[in-house]
Coordinates of C-alpha atoms and ligand atoms in Angstrom, one line a residue:
Chain A
M1 CA 0.5 -38.1 -5.5
A2 CA -1.6 -34.9 -5.1
L3 CA -2.8 -34.3 -1.8
R4 CA -6.5 -33.8 -2.3
T5 CA -8.6 -32.9 -5.4
T6 CA -11.2 -30.5 -4.0
F7 CA -10.8 -27.7 -1.9
E8 CA -12.9 -25.5 0.4
L9 CA -10.8 -22.4 0.8
K10 CA -11.5 -20.6 4.0
T11 CA -10.1 -17.6 5.4
G12 CA -7.3 -18.0 7.9
M13 CA -4.6 -15.7 9.5
A14 CA -2.2 -13.6 7.9
T15 CA 1.0 -15.6 7.6
R16 CA 2.6 -13.0 9.6
E17 CA 0.6 -13.8 12.4
A18 CA 1.4 -17.3 11.8
F19 CA 5.1 -16.4 11.9
G20 CA 4.7 -14.7 15.1
K21 CA 2.9 -17.6 16.7
A22 CA 5.4 -20.1 15.7
L23 CA 8.1 -17.9 16.9
A24 CA 6.7 -17.6 20.4
A25 CA 6.4 -21.5 20.3
L26 CA 9.8 -22.1 19.1
G27 CA 10.9 -19.5 22.1
R28 CA 9.5 -21.9 24.6
E29 CA 11.4 -25.0 23.2
D30 CA 14.7 -23.5 22.5
S31 CA 16.5 -20.8 24.6
R32 CA 18.7 -20.3 21.9
I33 CA 16.0 -18.4 19.9
V34 CA 16.6 -14.6 20.0
V35 CA 14.5 -12.0 17.9
C36 CA 15.3 -8.6 16.5
D37 CA 12.6 -6.4 15.2
A38 CA 12.8 -2.5 14.4
D39 CA 10.0 -0.8 15.7
L40 CA 7.4 -2.8 14.1
S41 CA 7.0 -5.7 16.2
K42 CA 3.2 -5.3 16.5
S43 CA 3.0 -5.5 12.9
T44 CA 5.4 -8.3 12.2
Y45 CA 3.8 -10.2 15.2
T46 CA 7.1 -10.6 16.7
S47 CA 5.5 -8.7 19.9
L48 CA 4.3 -12.4 21.1
F49 CA 7.5 -13.3 21.5
A50 CA 8.8 -9.9 23.0
K51 CA 6.1 -10.3 25.6
E52 CA 6.9 -14.0 26.7
F53 CA 10.9 -13.4 26.4
P54 CA 11.5 -9.9 26.9
D55 CA 15.3 -10.9 27.7
R56 CA 15.5 -12.4 24.5
F57 CA 14.1 -9.7 22.2
F58 CA 15.9 -6.8 20.8
E59 CA 14.0 -3.8 19.8
C60 CA 16.3 -2.0 17.2
G61 CA 14.5 1.1 16.8
I62 CA 14.0 2.4 13.2
A63 CA 17.7 0.9 11.9
E64 CA 17.4 -1.8 10.1
A65 CA 20.9 -2.2 8.7
N66 CA 22.1 -2.1 12.0
M67 CA 19.7 -4.7 13.1
V68 CA 21.0 -7.3 10.5
G69 CA 24.5 -6.5 11.8
I70 CA 23.3 -7.2 15.5
G71 CA 21.6 -10.4 14.2
A72 CA 24.6 -11.5 12.7
G73 CA 26.5 -11.0 15.7
L74 CA 23.9 -13.0 17.8
A75 CA 24.0 -15.7 15.0
S76 CA 27.9 -16.0 15.1
A77 CA 27.9 -16.4 19.0
G78 CA 25.4 -19.3 19.4
K79 CA 22.2 -17.9 18.9
I80 CA 19.4 -18.9 16.5
A81 CA 18.4 -15.1 15.3
F82 CA 15.2 -14.4 13.9
V83 CA 15.3 -10.7 12.2
S84 CA 12.2 -9.5 11.4
S85 CA 10.8 -5.9 9.8
F86 CA 8.7 -5.4 6.9
S87 CA 10.0 -7.2 3.9
C88 CA 10.7 -4.0 1.7
F89 CA 12.6 -2.2 4.7
L90 CA 14.8 -5.6 5.7
M91 CA 15.6 -6.7 2.5
N92 CA 16.4 -3.2 0.9
K93 CA 17.9 -1.5 3.9
G94 CA 19.6 -4.4 5.1
F95 CA 20.6 -6.0 2.0
E96 CA 24.6 -5.2 2.3
Q97 CA 24.5 -6.5 5.8
L98 CA 22.9 -9.7 4.7
R99 CA 25.6 -10.0 1.9
V100 CA 28.7 -9.2 3.7
A101 CA 27.8 -10.0 7.2
V102 CA 25.3 -13.0 6.8
A103 CA 25.7 -14.9 3.5
Y104 CA 29.3 -14.2 2.8
P105 CA 30.3 -16.2 6.1
R106 CA 27.0 -18.6 5.6
L107 CA 25.7 -17.7 9.4
A108 CA 23.4 -20.9 9.1
A109 CA 21.9 -19.7 12.5
F110 CA 20.5 -16.3 10.6
K111 CA 16.9 -16.1 9.6
A112 CA 15.5 -12.9 8.1
V113 CA 11.5 -12.7 7.9
G114 CA 10.0 -10.2 6.0
T115 CA 6.3 -9.4 6.6
H116 CA 4.0 -7.1 4.6
S117 CA 5.2 -8.4 1.3
G118 CA 3.7 -8.0 -2.1
I119 CA 1.2 -5.6 -3.1
S120 CA -1.7 -6.8 -0.7
I121 CA -0.6 -4.7 2.0
G122 CA -3.1 -2.0 0.3
E123 CA -3.6 1.4 1.1
D124 CA 0.0 2.5 2.5
G125 CA 1.1 2.2 -1.1
P126 CA 4.6 1.2 -2.8
S127 CA 6.9 2.4 -0.2
Q128 CA 5.9 -0.1 1.9
M129 CA 5.1 -2.8 -0.6
S130 CA 8.0 -5.6 -1.3
V131 CA 7.9 -6.6 -4.7
E132 CA 11.6 -7.5 -5.3
D133 CA 12.4 -9.4 -2.0
L134 CA 12.5 -12.9 -3.8
G135 CA 14.9 -11.7 -6.5
L136 CA 17.0 -9.9 -3.4
A137 CA 17.3 -12.7 -1.4
C138 CA 17.7 -15.7 -3.8
S139 CA 20.8 -13.4 -5.2
L140 CA 22.6 -14.1 -2.0
P141 CA 24.7 -17.3 -2.5
G142 CA 24.0 -19.8 0.0
F143 CA 20.5 -18.5 1.4
T144 CA 17.4 -20.7 1.7
V145 CA 14.1 -18.8 0.6
L146 CA 11.1 -19.5 1.8
S147 CA 7.4 -18.3 0.8
P148 CA 4.7 -20.0 2.3
A149 CA 1.0 -19.9 1.3
D150 CA -1.0 -19.9 4.3
E151 CA -0.9 -20.3 8.2
V152 CA -0.1 -24.1 8.1
A153 CA 2.7 -23.8 5.8
T154 CA 4.1 -20.9 7.7
M155 CA 4.3 -22.4 11.2
A156 CA 5.8 -25.6 9.6
L157 CA 8.6 -23.5 7.8
V158 CA 9.3 -21.3 10.3
R159 CA 10.0 -24.1 12.6
A160 CA 12.0 -25.9 10.0
A161 CA 14.0 -22.7 9.1
A162 CA 15.2 -22.6 12.8
Y163 CA 17.1 -25.7 12.3
H164 CA 18.1 -25.5 8.5
P165 CA 21.8 -25.7 8.0
A166 CA 21.7 -22.3 6.2
P167 CA 20.6 -18.7 6.5
V168 CA 17.0 -18.1 5.5
F169 CA 14.6 -15.8 4.4
I170 CA 11.1 -16.0 4.9
R171 CA 8.3 -14.1 3.1
T172 CA 5.2 -13.4 4.9
G173 CA 2.1 -11.4 4.0
R174 CA -0.1 -8.7 5.8
A175 CA -3.5 -9.9 4.5
K176 CA -5.3 -12.7 5.8
V177 CA -5.1 -15.5 3.6
P178 CA -7.2 -18.5 2.7
I179 CA -6.3 -21.9 4.5
V180 CA -4.7 -24.3 1.7
Y181 CA -3.5 -27.0 3.8
Q182 CA -5.1 -29.3 6.5
D183 CA -3.1 -29.5 9.8
G184 CA -0.4 -31.6 10.2
Q185 CA 0.7 -31.5 6.4
S186 CA 4.5 -32.1 6.5
F187 CA 7.0 -30.0 4.5
E188 CA 10.6 -30.3 3.2
I189 CA 12.3 -27.3 2.7
G190 CA 13.4 -27.8 -1.0
K191 CA 10.4 -30.0 -1.7
A192 CA 7.2 -28.4 -4.0
V193 CA 3.9 -29.6 -2.9
E194 CA 1.6 -31.0 -5.7
L195 CA -1.8 -30.1 -4.6
I196 CA -3.8 -30.9 -7.7
E197 CA -2.8 -33.6 -10.3
G198 CA -3.0 -32.5 -14.0
S199 CA -1.8 -33.2 -17.4
D200 CA -2.4 -30.4 -19.9
V201 CA -1.0 -27.3 -17.8
A202 CA 1.0 -27.1 -14.5
I203 CA 0.6 -23.9 -12.7
L204 CA 3.4 -23.6 -10.2
A205 CA 2.5 -20.9 -7.4
T206 CA 3.6 -19.4 -4.5
G207 CA 2.5 -17.4 -1.4
L208 CA -1.2 -16.2 -1.8
M209 CA -1.2 -17.0 -5.5
V210 CA -1.8 -20.8 -4.3
A211 CA -5.1 -20.2 -3.5
E212 CA -5.5 -18.1 -6.6
A213 CA -4.2 -21.2 -8.5
I214 CA -6.7 -23.5 -6.8
R215 CA -9.4 -21.4 -7.7
A216 CA -8.0 -21.1 -11.3
Q217 CA -7.8 -24.9 -11.7
E218 CA -11.5 -25.1 -10.7
T219 CA -12.5 -23.0 -13.7
L220 CA -10.3 -24.5 -15.9
E221 CA -11.3 -28.1 -14.9
A222 CA -14.9 -26.8 -16.0
E223 CA -13.6 -25.9 -19.4
G224 CA -12.1 -29.4 -20.1
I225 CA -8.5 -28.1 -19.2
S226 CA -6.5 -30.5 -16.5
A227 CA -4.5 -28.1 -14.7
R228 CA -1.5 -29.4 -12.1
V229 CA -1.3 -27.3 -9.1
L230 CA 2.2 -26.9 -7.4
D231 CA 3.0 -24.9 -4.4
I232 CA 6.6 -23.7 -4.8
H233 CA 7.4 -22.7 -0.9
T234 CA 10.7 -23.0 -1.3
I235 CA 12.1 -20.4 -3.9
K236 CA 15.5 -21.6 -3.4
P237 CA 16.7 -24.2 -3.8
L238 CA 14.1 -25.1 -6.2
D239 CA 12.5 -28.5 -6.5
R240 CA 14.4 -29.2 -9.9
E241 CA 12.7 -32.6 -10.1
A242 CA 9.2 -31.6 -9.8
I243 CA 9.8 -28.4 -12.0
A244 CA 11.2 -30.6 -15.0
R245 CA 8.6 -33.7 -14.7
A246 CA 5.7 -30.8 -14.5
A247 CA 7.2 -29.3 -17.9
A248 CA 7.9 -32.6 -19.2
E249 CA 4.8 -34.2 -18.7
T250 CA 2.2 -31.2 -19.3
G251 CA 4.3 -29.4 -21.9
A252 CA 3.1 -26.0 -20.4
L253 CA 3.7 -23.9 -17.4
V254 CA 2.3 -20.9 -15.6
V255 CA 4.2 -19.3 -12.9
A256 CA 2.0 -17.0 -10.3
E257 CA 4.0 -15.2 -7.8
E258 CA 3.1 -11.8 -6.0
H259 CA 6.3 -10.3 -7.2
L260 CA 7.9 -8.5 -9.9
V261 CA 8.0 -11.0 -12.9
D262 CA 11.7 -9.6 -13.3
G263 CA 13.8 -11.7 -10.9
G264 CA 11.3 -13.5 -9.0
L265 CA 10.4 -17.3 -9.2
G266 CA 9.4 -17.3 -12.9
V267 CA 12.5 -16.4 -14.1
R268 CA 14.2 -19.1 -11.9
V269 CA 11.4 -21.7 -12.9
A270 CA 12.8 -20.7 -16.5
Q271 CA 15.9 -21.4 -15.7
V272 CA 15.5 -24.9 -14.6
V273 CA 13.1 -25.8 -17.4
A274 CA 15.4 -24.3 -20.1
G275 CA 18.2 -26.9 -18.7
T276 CA 15.8 -29.7 -18.4
S277 CA 12.5 -30.0 -20.5
P278 CA 12.2 -26.7 -22.5
C279 CA 8.0 -26.0 -22.7
V280 CA 5.5 -23.1 -23.3
M281 CA 5.8 -20.9 -20.5
E282 CA 3.4 -18.1 -19.0
F283 CA 4.2 -15.8 -16.1
V284 CA 1.7 -14.0 -13.9
G285 CA 3.1 -11.1 -11.8
I286 CA 3.7 -7.7 -11.4
Q287 CA 5.0 -6.0 -14.5
D288 CA 7.8 -3.9 -14.2
T289 CA 5.8 -1.4 -12.3
Y290 CA 5.2 0.3 -8.5
A291 CA 1.7 -0.3 -7.6
E292 CA -0.3 2.4 -5.7
S293 CA -2.8 3.1 -2.7
A294 CA -6.3 1.2 -2.8
T295 CA -7.8 -2.0 -1.1
P296 CA -5.7 -5.2 -1.5
E297 CA -8.7 -6.6 -3.4
Q298 CA -8.8 -3.7 -5.9
L299 CA -5.0 -4.0 -6.4
L300 CA -4.9 -7.8 -7.0
D301 CA -7.5 -7.1 -9.7
K302 CA -5.7 -4.0 -11.3
Y303 CA -2.2 -5.7 -11.4
G304 CA -3.6 -9.2 -12.5
L305 CA -3.1 -11.4 -9.6
L306 CA -6.4 -13.0 -9.3
A307 CA -7.6 -16.6 -10.3
R308 CA -9.0 -15.1 -13.1
D309 CA -5.4 -13.8 -14.6
V310 CA -4.1 -17.4 -13.8
A311 CA -6.8 -19.2 -15.5
E312 CA -6.4 -16.9 -18.3
A313 CA -2.4 -17.5 -18.6
A314 CA -3.1 -21.1 -18.8
R315 CA -5.7 -21.1 -21.5
K316 CA -2.7 -18.9 -23.6
A317 CA 0.0 -21.6 -22.4
V318 CA -2.0 -24.5 -23.6
G319 CA -3.1 -22.6 -26.8
R320 CA 0.4 -21.9 -27.6
K321 CA 1.5 -25.8 -27.2
K322 CA -0.7 -26.6 -30.3
Chain B
M1 CA 2.9 33.2 -3.6
P2 CA 0.4 32.7 -0.7
S3 CA -0.2 36.2 0.9
A4 CA 0.8 37.0 4.4
K5 CA -1.2 36.3 7.0
S6 CA -0.9 37.3 11.1
P7 CA -0.2 34.4 13.6
E8 CA -3.6 34.4 14.5
E9 CA -5.0 33.9 10.9
L10 CA -2.3 30.9 11.0
Q11 CA -3.8 29.6 14.1
A12 CA -7.2 29.5 12.6
L13 CA -5.8 27.8 9.5
C14 CA -4.3 24.9 11.7
K15 CA -7.7 24.4 13.2
G16 CA -9.3 24.1 9.9
L17 CA -6.4 21.8 8.4
R18 CA -6.5 19.6 11.6
R19 CA -10.3 19.1 10.8
D20 CA -9.2 18.2 6.8
I21 CA -6.6 15.7 8.5
V22 CA -9.0 14.2 10.9
R23 CA -11.9 13.7 8.3
M24 CA -9.7 12.5 5.6
I25 CA -8.0 9.6 7.6
G26 CA -11.8 8.8 8.9
A27 CA -13.0 8.5 5.3
A28 CA -9.7 6.1 4.4
K29 CA -10.3 4.1 7.6
S30 CA -6.5 3.7 7.6
G31 CA -3.3 6.2 8.1
H32 CA -1.6 7.9 10.5
P33 CA -3.3 10.9 12.4
G34 CA -0.8 11.2 15.3
G35 CA 2.4 12.5 13.4
A36 CA 0.2 14.4 11.0
L37 CA -1.3 16.4 13.6
S38 CA 1.7 17.2 15.4
A39 CA 3.4 18.8 12.5
V40 CA 0.5 21.2 11.5
E41 CA 2.3 24.3 12.8
I42 CA 5.5 23.3 11.5
L43 CA 3.9 23.1 7.6
V44 CA 1.7 25.8 8.0
T45 CA 4.6 27.9 9.2
L46 CA 6.8 27.1 6.1
Y47 CA 3.9 27.2 3.6
F48 CA 2.1 30.0 4.6
D49 CA 4.8 32.2 6.0
V50 CA 8.3 31.2 5.5
M51 CA 8.6 29.5 2.0
R52 CA 8.8 31.1 -1.4
H53 CA 6.5 29.3 -3.8
D54 CA 3.8 29.5 -6.3
P55 CA 1.0 27.2 -6.3
K56 CA 0.4 28.5 -10.1
N57 CA 3.9 27.3 -10.9
P58 CA 4.9 24.2 -9.2
A59 CA 7.9 23.9 -11.2
W60 CA 9.3 27.2 -10.6
E61 CA 13.2 26.6 -10.4
D62 CA 13.6 29.2 -7.6
R63 CA 10.9 27.7 -5.3
D64 CA 11.8 26.8 -1.8
R65 CA 11.7 22.9 -1.2
C66 CA 9.9 21.3 1.6
I67 CA 10.4 17.6 1.9
L68 CA 8.3 15.4 4.3
S69 CA 10.8 12.5 5.0
K70 CA 8.3 11.2 7.4
G71 CA 6.1 10.5 4.5
H72 CA 3.3 8.6 6.6
G73 CA 2.4 11.8 8.0
V74 CA 1.5 13.0 4.6
P75 CA -2.4 13.7 5.2
V76 CA -0.9 17.3 6.7
L77 CA 1.1 18.1 3.9
Y78 CA -2.0 17.3 1.5
A79 CA -3.9 19.5 3.7
V80 CA -1.7 22.2 3.3
L81 CA -1.1 21.6 -0.9
A82 CA -4.9 22.0 -1.3
E83 CA -5.4 24.8 0.9
A84 CA -2.5 26.4 -1.1
G85 CA -4.2 25.7 -4.4
Y86 CA -1.8 22.9 -5.3
T87 CA -4.3 20.0 -5.5
P88 CA -8.1 19.9 -5.2
K89 CA -9.6 20.2 -1.8
D90 CA -12.9 18.6 -2.5
A91 CA -11.0 15.1 -3.4
L92 CA -8.8 15.2 0.2
N93 CA -11.7 12.4 1.4
T94 CA -10.3 10.1 -1.3
L95 CA -7.3 9.7 0.6
R96 CA -5.7 6.1 0.0
K97 CA -8.6 5.3 -2.4
L98 CA -8.1 3.6 -5.7
G99 CA -6.9 6.4 -8.3
S100 CA -6.7 9.0 -5.7
P101 CA -3.8 11.7 -6.2
Y102 CA -3.8 11.5 -2.3
Q103 CA -1.6 8.3 -2.1
G104 CA -1.1 6.7 1.3
H105 CA 2.6 8.1 1.3
P106 CA 3.9 11.0 -0.5
D107 CA 4.2 9.9 -4.2
K108 CA 5.5 12.3 -7.1
R109 CA 3.7 10.1 -10.0
F110 CA 0.4 11.3 -8.4
I111 CA 1.3 15.1 -7.4
P112 CA 4.4 16.5 -8.9
A113 CA 4.3 19.5 -6.2
L114 CA 5.6 16.8 -4.2
E115 CA 9.4 17.4 -4.0
A116 CA 10.4 13.9 -3.1
S117 CA 8.5 10.6 -2.9
T118 CA 8.9 9.1 0.8
G119 CA 7.6 6.5 3.3
S120 CA 10.6 4.4 3.9
L121 CA 12.1 6.4 6.9
G122 CA 15.4 8.0 6.8
Q123 CA 16.1 9.2 3.1
G124 CA 14.7 12.9 3.1
L125 CA 17.9 14.7 4.5
S126 CA 20.0 13.0 1.9
I127 CA 17.7 14.2 -0.8
G128 CA 17.2 17.5 0.4
L129 CA 21.1 18.1 0.9
G130 CA 21.4 17.1 -3.0
M131 CA 18.9 20.0 -3.6
A132 CA 20.6 22.5 -1.4
L133 CA 23.8 21.8 -3.2
A134 CA 22.2 22.2 -6.4
A135 CA 21.3 25.4 -5.6
R136 CA 24.4 26.5 -4.4
L137 CA 26.1 25.3 -7.7
D138 CA 23.5 27.0 -9.9
G139 CA 23.9 30.4 -7.7
R140 CA 20.3 30.0 -6.6
D141 CA 19.0 31.3 -3.4
F142 CA 16.1 28.7 -2.7
R143 CA 16.3 27.4 0.6
T144 CA 15.3 23.8 1.5
Y145 CA 13.3 22.4 4.4
V146 CA 13.3 18.6 5.5
I147 CA 10.8 17.6 8.0
L148 CA 12.0 14.4 10.0
G149 CA 10.4 12.2 12.5
D150 CA 12.1 11.7 15.8
G151 CA 11.8 7.8 15.5
E152 CA 12.9 8.3 12.0
I153 CA 16.4 10.0 13.0
Q154 CA 17.1 6.7 14.6
E155 CA 17.9 5.6 10.9
G156 CA 21.8 5.7 10.4
Q157 CA 21.6 7.6 7.2
V158 CA 20.0 11.0 8.7
W159 CA 23.4 10.9 10.7
E160 CA 25.5 10.3 7.6
G161 CA 23.5 13.2 6.2
A162 CA 24.2 15.1 9.1
M163 CA 27.7 14.8 8.9
F164 CA 28.1 15.6 5.2
A165 CA 25.9 18.8 5.8
A166 CA 28.1 20.1 8.2
F167 CA 31.4 19.4 6.6
H168 CA 30.4 20.7 3.3
K169 CA 28.8 23.8 5.1
V170 CA 25.4 23.6 3.7
D171 CA 23.7 26.2 5.2
N172 CA 20.7 26.9 3.0
I173 CA 19.1 23.7 4.4
V174 CA 16.9 23.5 7.7
A175 CA 16.0 20.3 9.2
I176 CA 13.1 20.0 11.3
V177 CA 12.8 17.1 13.8
D178 CA 9.1 16.8 15.0
Y179 CA 9.7 15.7 18.5
N180 CA 6.7 14.3 19.7
R181 CA 8.2 11.6 21.7
I182 CA 6.0 8.5 20.0
Q183 CA 7.1 6.3 17.3
L184 CA 5.1 3.0 15.9
D185 CA 5.9 0.6 18.5
G186 CA 5.2 3.1 21.6
F187 CA 7.3 6.0 23.3
V188 CA 10.5 7.0 22.0
K189 CA 12.2 6.6 25.1
D190 CA 11.3 3.0 25.6
I191 CA 12.0 2.1 21.7
M192 CA 15.7 3.8 21.2
E193 CA 16.2 6.9 23.3
L194 CA 17.5 9.9 21.5
E195 CA 18.2 12.2 24.4
P196 CA 20.7 14.2 24.5
L197 CA 19.0 15.4 21.4
A198 CA 20.5 18.9 20.7
A199 CA 24.0 17.7 21.7
K200 CA 24.2 15.1 19.0
W201 CA 23.0 17.6 16.4
Q202 CA 25.8 20.1 17.8
G203 CA 28.4 17.5 17.8
F204 CA 27.6 16.8 14.3
G205 CA 28.2 20.8 13.6
W206 CA 24.7 21.9 13.4
H207 CA 23.4 25.2 14.8
V208 CA 20.6 24.1 17.0
I209 CA 17.3 25.7 17.8
E210 CA 14.8 24.3 20.2
L211 CA 11.3 25.5 20.5
D212 CA 7.6 24.8 20.8
G213 CA 6.6 23.1 17.5
H214 CA 3.1 24.5 17.9
D215 CA 4.2 28.2 18.6
I216 CA 3.8 29.9 15.4
P217 CA 5.7 33.1 16.2
A218 CA 8.6 30.9 17.7
L219 CA 8.7 29.2 14.5
R220 CA 8.6 32.1 12.4
S221 CA 11.5 33.4 14.3
A222 CA 13.4 30.2 14.2
F223 CA 13.2 29.9 10.7
A224 CA 14.5 33.5 10.3
E225 CA 17.4 32.9 12.8
A226 CA 18.1 29.8 10.8
A227 CA 18.3 31.7 7.6
S228 CA 20.9 34.1 9.3
V229 CA 23.1 31.3 10.0
K230 CA 26.1 30.9 7.6
G231 CA 28.3 28.4 7.1
K232 CA 26.5 25.5 8.7
P233 CA 23.3 23.9 8.8
S234 CA 20.4 24.5 10.9
V235 CA 18.3 22.3 12.9
L236 CA 15.0 22.9 14.4
I237 CA 14.2 20.6 17.4
A238 CA 10.5 21.4 17.6
H239 CA 8.9 19.9 20.9
T240 CA 5.5 18.9 20.0
V241 CA 2.5 16.9 20.8
K242 CA 1.7 13.7 18.9
G243 CA -2.1 13.8 18.1
K244 CA -2.4 17.6 18.8
G245 CA -5.6 19.3 19.0
V246 CA -7.7 16.1 19.7
S247 CA -7.6 15.3 23.4
F248 CA -8.1 11.6 23.0
M249 CA -5.4 11.2 20.3
E250 CA -2.9 13.6 21.9
N251 CA 0.1 11.4 23.3
N252 CA -1.5 8.5 22.7
P253 CA 0.8 5.6 20.9
K254 CA -2.4 4.1 19.3
F255 CA -3.2 6.9 17.2
H256 CA 0.0 6.7 15.3
G257 CA -1.1 4.3 12.7
T258 CA -5.1 3.8 13.5
A259 CA -7.7 5.8 11.7
P260 CA -10.4 7.4 14.0
T261 CA -14.1 5.4 13.8
P262 CA -16.6 7.6 12.4
A263 CA -17.6 8.2 15.8
E264 CA -14.2 9.3 16.9
V265 CA -14.3 11.7 13.6
E266 CA -17.3 13.4 14.9
L267 CA -15.8 13.6 18.4
A268 CA -12.5 15.0 17.3
L269 CA -14.1 17.9 14.6
Q270 CA -16.5 18.8 17.7
E271 CA -13.3 19.6 19.5
L272 CA -11.9 21.5 16.8
Q273 CA -14.7 23.9 16.3
Ligands
LIG401 C1 12.6 2.5 7.0 C2 11.4 2.2 7.6 N1 11.3 1.5 8.6 C3 10.0 1.2 9.2 C4 8.8 2.0 8.7 C5 7.7 1.8 9.3 N2 7.1 2.9 10.3 C6 6.3 3.9 9.7 S1 6.1 4.9 10.6 C7 7.2 4.7 12.0 C8 7.4 5.3 13.1 C9 7.9 6.8 12.9 O1 7.6 7.4 13.8 P1 8.6 9.0 14.3 O2 9.5 9.0 12.9 O3 8.7 9.4 15.4 O4 7.2 9.5 13.0 P2 6.1 10.3 14.0 O5 5.6 9.9 15.4 O6 6.3 11.8 13.7 O7 4.6 9.7 13.5 C10 7.4 3.2 11.4 C11 8.7 2.5 12.2 C12 9.0 2.7 7.4 N3 8.0 3.4 7.2 N4 10.3 2.9 7.1

């Protein structure tokens, strides 16, 4: 059953801020929670935790690879270690350490949280933009990969991640994003949320593209196209059941992500679809390029990540069915 | 090649470029004024006195190379490149705007005269070492300069490069540490102390020159000294003031990554008369 059929999207806090708040709250409840950051605590909002629990916060300096190793050691010795930086630095500079020191020994108490994901960071430009983090994280055997859409989902998923029996990567963003969920919405890692029912096409979205998918659905509805909207907050393990059902029941899927289309959610969904109910698919994401400096709004427009682009992909998918 | 200038002329130039920096970051409404302002004399001395280069021929194979490894400080490099004639001066205020060549961090796709696309800290020294090795292989006498942030050198890759440089006796490279003692989250001493810094570089086999990074004659002679040192790399530990030249930005961690408001821009420009 879908949650609601009409949405009023109000802007909420950035998912990075929701992460920082959730982390501080966890810290109050559980003394095993420790946090590492690499000279970005004001930007990642781990500063909220650091202020309350200075003894359990480790400032690692601008040295992400070392930080991941330290987090791995903490997680190996009874702590629940949240390790945070901009997603691009955490995942790219820390990748080898995530692979060998975390994924390989399956350190379930290790939680990597990347902020400033995607291109919606805006003016700082590509060196600070993380457009390959989902692909990298999903390539780590045993990792659980989360990509919350709003503050409600972030708060719930950070909490779930802390006690999830696997190493986790959580992808968060810099920009304030619309609130998609009502307070109290429950989330289960690995279970997609069907936000809107629909039968002609299914839009599978993650992160800030969920709100764009909801807006696209409204446009499509007015045109007589019935679009289902699913929030794929867990990129790994994927909700195979929900995806296969959407493919079987609608015969047309659109995947929308603020990530390179190569190696992101889309290819993973295609893999599930190919093995269950092959159907028409369209992919909304960043096409084999690095972005540039501009406002977040201008970049989402230029790189084709707006509701307009999701709606167009849905029309195309529906058209290709015939 | 830009014509030789006296230290006084260079000093005046620095003031003008500081104004450009404040204006462009103010117009962009985001960016990193502190670390741009601390490196003005270093870059001005390099581009207008020390380096062999030709703005009319940015692809000249024998040009000296300068890499701003601390890429977030790029407004100072943009101001210098525009002043030297590589890029349009009247477009400086398009910094960080859609379609501007003046991207938020150095981006070779937009300005080919940039020697490296930086912004992820810790990588410039390694890239510079590759250039210096290529010069040696080809028998070219160009020199390579790499500007590092003090926070930046917390990255392990910098020290991997430092070890490599000494082992391979790379003496056609100069690293400059912009030692302004502030990084993003606060003062270096509170985040990850670097001292004893000179001893660290010495221990890694480098010739170390400590100096006031705002003193142009001192910078000139330090670069000359570095050029005379054979068989080992040289590093300038340049003691600087973050936000130098604007009283309310000086030594103020807030202005690491906060743009001045329009009123602050006006105030800063008055101070920089
Ligand atoms: C690998 C990496 N980690 C983190 C950042 C985010 N960041 C940008 S500037 C900065 C602080 C840099 O301090 P410093 O090198 O001292 O520069 P300066 O004071 O000269 O501006 C940080 C952490 C980055 N750009 N790259």
